[in-house]
Amino acid sequence: MSKTIIVSNRLPIRIEKEDGQKVYKTSEGGLATGLGSIYKEGKNIWIGWPGISLEHEEEQEVEKELINRNMRPVFLTEDDVEDFYLGFSNQTLWPAFHYFIHHMRFVDEEWEAYYNANRKFADAVSKWLEPDDIIWVHDYQLMLVPEMIRKQFPNVTIGFFQHIPFPSYEVFRMIPWRKKLLNGVLGADYIGFHTYDDMRHFLSSCHRLAGYSYERNQILVKNRLVEADSLPMGIDYGKYLESATSQLAKAKEISYRDSLGSQELILSMDRLDYSKGIPGRLQAFDKFLEKYPEYQGRVSLFLIVVPSRDQVASYKALKEKVEFLVGHVNGKYGTINYVPVHFYYRSFPLDDLSAFYRMCKIAMITPKRDGMNLVCKEFIASREHEDGVLILSEMAGASKELSDAILVNPNDQNEMVEAIKKALEMPLNEQKRRMKIMQRTVKKYTIFQWVDLFMNNLKDLKERQQSMATK
Ligand code: G6P
């Protein structure tokens, strides 16, 4: 029986050392949940990095433990982490793909490290691959893996999904290794993006930079039919609804409310990342309180920033900027019994998040650029009483599906200020009208539906390729 091999930079588990002991922490992330239904079944496996650099002697023991959990580790050295992960992946590709071109750098050694690390992942696939297996590679850290596998196994079935945006050709062409990256991805049969625009940018780059012609969403790569597609990723709707309606979340909400008082709360929750537009949101909130002083004392921003990539200079600088702005707004408008910005620099377990989703009537998700954004979908799923308002950046992939949010351009401070006012003053029936529509969408297109669709489309394409070959 054939199996499915999932490949991503991170495994759905992270090893951390606490008092010298290894602790295995399972990821709560959307992808881990969605693909859980696949990799935990039968012979299926998930290949990836366990998030820690280990001594050689420790690797065997970890591998054994992970094999029991249907996972196979790719061990990265500290140098790999520095140059492949923090370097090329997150200081060349990440900024380029999010249109932060002033943050991107081009370092030959980091490109080489990216190539070599991709080779490690491809080798791990080869090690475990059996005839008729299906391989599904994820995200920008592993763009070369599909081609590396294809060269060794010309007929194997490979899917690739890009979780972050794919930029316009004009930005993508700036990367010196652009053609190699495209050919890397084109080793896959079926290539998924969150939005139609990401797919279109990819196809246009394939044509203009690598000389491939395409018709609709199909490209012929050395006589092999490759298809690109847009498949917006969803969430486990039931899990968020269930958690938000649990006794625990309700009890937490009541106890937090007791301390907070009756202020209206605006939720902002992101990983620490310049693409998320956190400073712009704080500045908009500052302007809002200045322009509409009647709201001072009546509304607070509930700002959660989850630590991420904090060894990278631009992330460190961002943290300082956010801390400065929080201090600035709190110093300007705070009183003995009014905290304008409640700031938390840490992650929270699901029942806390659910309590936050319950108690904040407004969620303000205004990234400068985001492949999809699942936080806004989690907020929607958690609104048991169908009330609440979502302020959403039009630069987030999710905005294509959630047009009943108040959509804003995150670079337009005045528009964001007015959006906050509109959200606070939106009549209940209008909130419900919009929320119901958004709930219907998020409930229908779940992460499970996304996984099934991707796998079915991939298999279907493979069959079409085979019937083309026999004609
Ligand atoms: C984004 C990327 C993922 C990545 C995640 C967390 O969602 O699409 O591939 O894993 O950010 O970033 P990290 O650098 O901690 O893996």
Tab-separated table of N, CA, C and O in Angstrom, residues 176-225:
chain	number	residue	atom	x	y	z
A	176	PRO	N	18.679	36.960	-7.106
A	176	PRO	CA	19.637	36.404	-8.070
A	176	PRO	C	19.364	34.947	-8.448
A	176	PRO	O	19.676	34.542	-9.557
A	177	TRP	N	18.796	34.167	-7.555
A	177	TRP	CA	18.630	32.725	-7.813
A	177	TRP	C	17.203	32.400	-8.234
A	177	TRP	O	16.731	31.273	-8.082
A	178	ARG	N	16.507	33.397	-8.775
A	178	ARG	CA	15.073	33.288	-9.100
A	178	ARG	C	14.753	32.093	-9.996
A	178	ARG	O	13.756	31.403	-9.779
A	179	LYS	N	15.589	31.869	-11.030
A	179	LYS	CA	15.284	30.804	-11.988
A	179	LYS	C	15.420	29.435	-11.328
A	179	LYS	O	14.606	28.536	-11.549
A	180	LYS	N	16.428	29.323	-10.480
A	180	LYS	CA	16.640	28.042	-9.778
A	180	LYS	C	15.478	27.767	-8.839
A	180	LYS	O	15.040	26.623	-8.694
A	181	LEU	N	14.977	28.825	-8.210
A	181	LEU	CA	13.845	28.645	-7.290
A	181	LEU	C	12.610	28.189	-8.056
A	181	LEU	O	11.891	27.279	-7.635
A	182	LEU	N	12.363	28.826	-9.215
A	182	LEU	CA	11.189	28.441	-10.001
A	182	LEU	C	11.302	26.997	-10.482
A	182	LEU	O	10.358	26.216	-10.362
A	183	ASN	N	12.468	26.662	-11.012
A	183	ASN	CA	12.631	25.286	-11.493
A	183	ASN	C	12.528	24.285	-10.355
A	183	ASN	O	12.061	23.168	-10.556
A	184	GLY	N	12.946	24.711	-9.174
A	184	GLY	CA	12.823	23.858	-7.998
A	184	GLY	C	11.364	23.512	-7.753
A	184	GLY	O	10.988	22.341	-7.639
A	185	VAL	N	10.514	24.526	-7.697
A	185	VAL	CA	9.090	24.310	-7.434
A	185	VAL	C	8.445	23.524	-8.575
A	185	VAL	O	7.585	22.665	-8.361
A	186	LEU	N	8.877	23.818	-9.803
A	186	LEU	CA	8.263	23.149	-10.965
A	186	LEU	C	8.587	21.650	-11.037
A	186	LEU	O	8.078	20.948	-11.910
A	187	GLY	N	9.390	21.179	-10.116
A	187	GLY	CA	9.576	19.731	-9.994
A	187	GLY	C	8.291	19.069	-9.503
A	187	GLY	O	8.101	17.872	-9.661
A	188	ALA	N	7.405	19.864	-8.900
A	188	ALA	CA	6.127	19.322	-8.409
A	188	ALA	C	5.160	19.162	-9.578
A	188	ALA	O	5.330	19.758	-10.644
A	189	ASP	N	4.098	18.354	-9.357
A	189	ASP	CA	3.053	18.206	-10.377
A	189	ASP	C	1.981	19.262	-10.158
A	189	ASP	O	1.485	19.871	-11.097
A	190	TYR	N	1.642	19.474	-8.891
A	190	TYR	CA	0.508	20.338	-8.560
A	190	TYR	C	0.995	21.355	-7.530
A	190	TYR	O	1.591	20.982	-6.504
A	191	ILE	N	0.783	22.648	-7.830
A	191	ILE	CA	1.368	23.712	-7.001
A	191	ILE	C	0.249	24.623	-6.501
A	191	ILE	O	-0.436	25.270	-7.304
A	192	GLY	N	0.062	24.672	-5.190
A	192	GLY	CA	-1.056	25.431	-4.631
A	192	GLY	C	-0.641	26.750	-4.004
A	192	GLY	O	0.456	26.875	-3.436
A	193	PHE	N	-1.531	27.735	-4.122
A	193	PHE	CA	-1.361	29.056	-3.493
A	193	PHE	C	-2.672	29.397	-2.790
A	193	PHE	O	-3.724	28.894	-3.162
A	194	HIS	N	-2.593	30.337	-1.846
A	194	HIS	CA	-3.816	30.720	-1.142
A	194	HIS	C	-4.765	31.534	-2.028
A	194	HIS	O	-5.972	31.480	-1.856
A	195	THR	N	-4.195	32.351	-2.903
A	195	THR	CA	-5.068	33.234	-3.694
A	195	THR	C	-4.759	33.126	-5.192
A	195	THR	O	-3.665	32.707	-5.591
A	196	TYR	N	-5.730	33.589	-5.947
A	196	TYR	CA	-5.595	33.612	-7.398
A	196	TYR	C	-4.421	34.512	-7.807
A	196	TYR	O	-3.648	34.184	-8.717
A	197	ASP	N	-4.274	35.639	-7.108
A	197	ASP	CA	-3.193	36.568	-7.466
A	197	ASP	C	-1.814	35.953	-7.252
A	197	ASP	O	-0.907	36.144	-8.059
A	198	ASP	N	-1.649	35.217	-6.133
A	198	ASP	CA	-0.344	34.560	-5.899
A	198	ASP	C	-0.039	33.605	-7.052
A	198	ASP	O	1.077	33.544	-7.557
A	199	MET	N	-1.067	32.865	-7.462
A	199	MET	CA	-0.889	31.899	-8.545
A	199	MET	C	-0.512	32.614	-9.856
A	199	MET	O	0.397	32.207	-10.568
A	200	ARG	N	-1.211	33.705	-10.091
A	200	ARG	CA	-0.976	34.477	-11.320
A	200	ARG	C	0.467	35.025	-11.341
A	200	ARG	O	1.152	34.978	-12.355
A	201	HIS	N	0.930	35.522	-10.188
A	201	HIS	CA	2.306	36.046	-10.118
A	201	HIS	C	3.316	34.924	-10.384
A	201	HIS	O	4.325	35.135	-11.051
A	202	PHE	N	3.013	33.761	-9.864
A	202	PHE	CA	3.919	32.626	-10.055
A	202	PHE	C	3.989	32.259	-11.535
A	202	PHE	O	5.072	32.110	-12.105
A	203	LEU	N	2.823	32.146	-12.155
A	203	LEU	CA	2.789	31.757	-13.572
A	203	LEU	C	3.517	32.790	-14.424
A	203	LEU	O	4.277	32.458	-15.337
A	204	SER	N	3.296	34.054	-14.093
A	204	SER	CA	3.928	35.106	-14.873
A	204	SER	C	5.458	35.043	-14.708
A	204	SER	O	6.214	35.219	-15.669
A	205	SER	N	5.934	34.747	-13.492
A	205	SER	CA	7.386	34.615	-13.281
A	205	SER	C	7.941	33.418	-14.049
A	205	SER	O	9.028	33.500	-14.634
A	206	CYS	N	7.179	32.315	-14.059
A	206	CYS	CA	7.652	31.124	-14.801
A	206	CYS	C	7.825	31.476	-16.273
A	206	CYS	O	8.779	31.053	-16.925
A	207	HIS	N	6.902	32.258	-16.779
A	207	HIS	CA	6.945	32.617	-18.188
A	207	HIS	C	8.074	33.614	-18.475
A	207	HIS	O	8.918	33.390	-19.347
A	208	ARG	N	8.098	34.672	-17.681
A	208	ARG	CA	9.012	35.766	-18.024
A	208	ARG	C	10.447	35.531	-17.580
A	208	ARG	O	11.381	36.081	-18.151
A	209	LEU	N	10.628	34.729	-16.537
A	209	LEU	CA	11.992	34.527	-16.032
A	209	LEU	C	12.589	33.190	-16.429
A	209	LEU	O	13.797	33.047	-16.516
A	210	ALA	N	11.697	32.199	-16.633
A	210	ALA	CA	12.257	30.872	-16.928
A	210	ALA	C	11.836	30.393	-18.321
A	210	ALA	O	12.188	29.288	-18.727
A	211	GLY	N	11.076	31.215	-19.032
A	211	GLY	CA	10.755	30.910	-20.423
A	211	GLY	C	9.677	29.865	-20.638
A	211	GLY	O	9.493	29.392	-21.760
A	212	TYR	N	8.938	29.484	-19.609
A	212	TYR	CA	7.871	28.497	-19.796
A	212	TYR	C	6.613	29.184	-20.301
A	212	TYR	O	6.258	30.259	-19.819
A	213	SER	N	5.939	28.546	-21.256
A	213	SER	CA	4.659	29.130	-21.647
A	213	SER	C	3.568	28.406	-20.871
A	213	SER	O	3.730	27.251	-20.474
A	214	TYR	N	2.484	29.106	-20.634
A	214	TYR	CA	1.395	28.475	-19.891
A	214	TYR	C	0.062	28.832	-20.519
A	214	TYR	O	-0.084	29.864	-21.180
A	215	GLU	N	-0.894	27.944	-20.331
A	215	GLU	CA	-2.245	28.195	-20.793
A	215	GLU	C	-3.156	28.032	-19.610
A	215	GLU	O	-3.091	26.989	-18.924
A	216	ARG	N	-3.961	29.000	-19.331
A	216	ARG	CA	-4.747	29.049	-18.086
A	216	ARG	C	-3.810	28.789	-16.903
A	216	ARG	O	-2.875	29.526	-16.698
A	217	ASN	N	-3.990	27.663	-16.198
A	217	ASN	CA	-3.104	27.417	-15.043
A	217	ASN	C	-2.161	26.232	-15.293
A	217	ASN	O	-1.645	25.651	-14.371
A	218	GLN	N	-1.975	25.903	-16.563
A	218	GLN	CA	-1.168	24.718	-16.867
A	218	GLN	C	0.152	25.088	-17.564
A	218	GLN	O	0.170	25.934	-18.452
A	219	ILE	N	1.219	24.426	-17.137
A	219	ILE	CA	2.540	24.677	-17.726
A	219	ILE	C	3.105	23.330	-18.183
A	219	ILE	O	2.973	22.336	-17.474
A	220	LEU	N	3.733	23.335	-19.322
A	220	LEU	CA	4.422	22.100	-19.733
A	220	LEU	C	5.890	22.227	-19.366
A	220	LEU	O	6.590	23.140	-19.821
A	221	VAL	N	6.351	21.326	-18.504
A	221	VAL	CA	7.749	21.345	-18.085
A	221	VAL	C	8.383	20.065	-18.617
A	221	VAL	O	8.103	18.989	-18.108
A	222	LYS	N	9.204	20.207	-19.644
A	222	LYS	CA	9.819	19.048	-20.310
A	222	LYS	C	8.769	17.968	-20.577
A	222	LYS	O	8.887	16.830	-20.111
A	223	ASN	N	7.682	18.382	-21.229
A	223	ASN	CA	6.591	17.462	-21.589
A	223	ASN	C	5.783	16.922	-20.420
A	223	ASN	O	4.978	16.017	-20.584
A	224	ARG	N	6.037	17.423	-19.229
A	224	ARG	CA	5.262	16.987	-18.055
A	224	ARG	C	4.256	18.101	-17.754
A	224	ARG	O	4.619	19.266	-17.670
A	225	LEU	N	2.986	17.689	-17.579
A	225	LEU	CA	1.947	18.686	-17.304
A	225	LEU	C	1.984	19.077	-15.822
A	225	LEU	O	1.836	18.240	-14.943
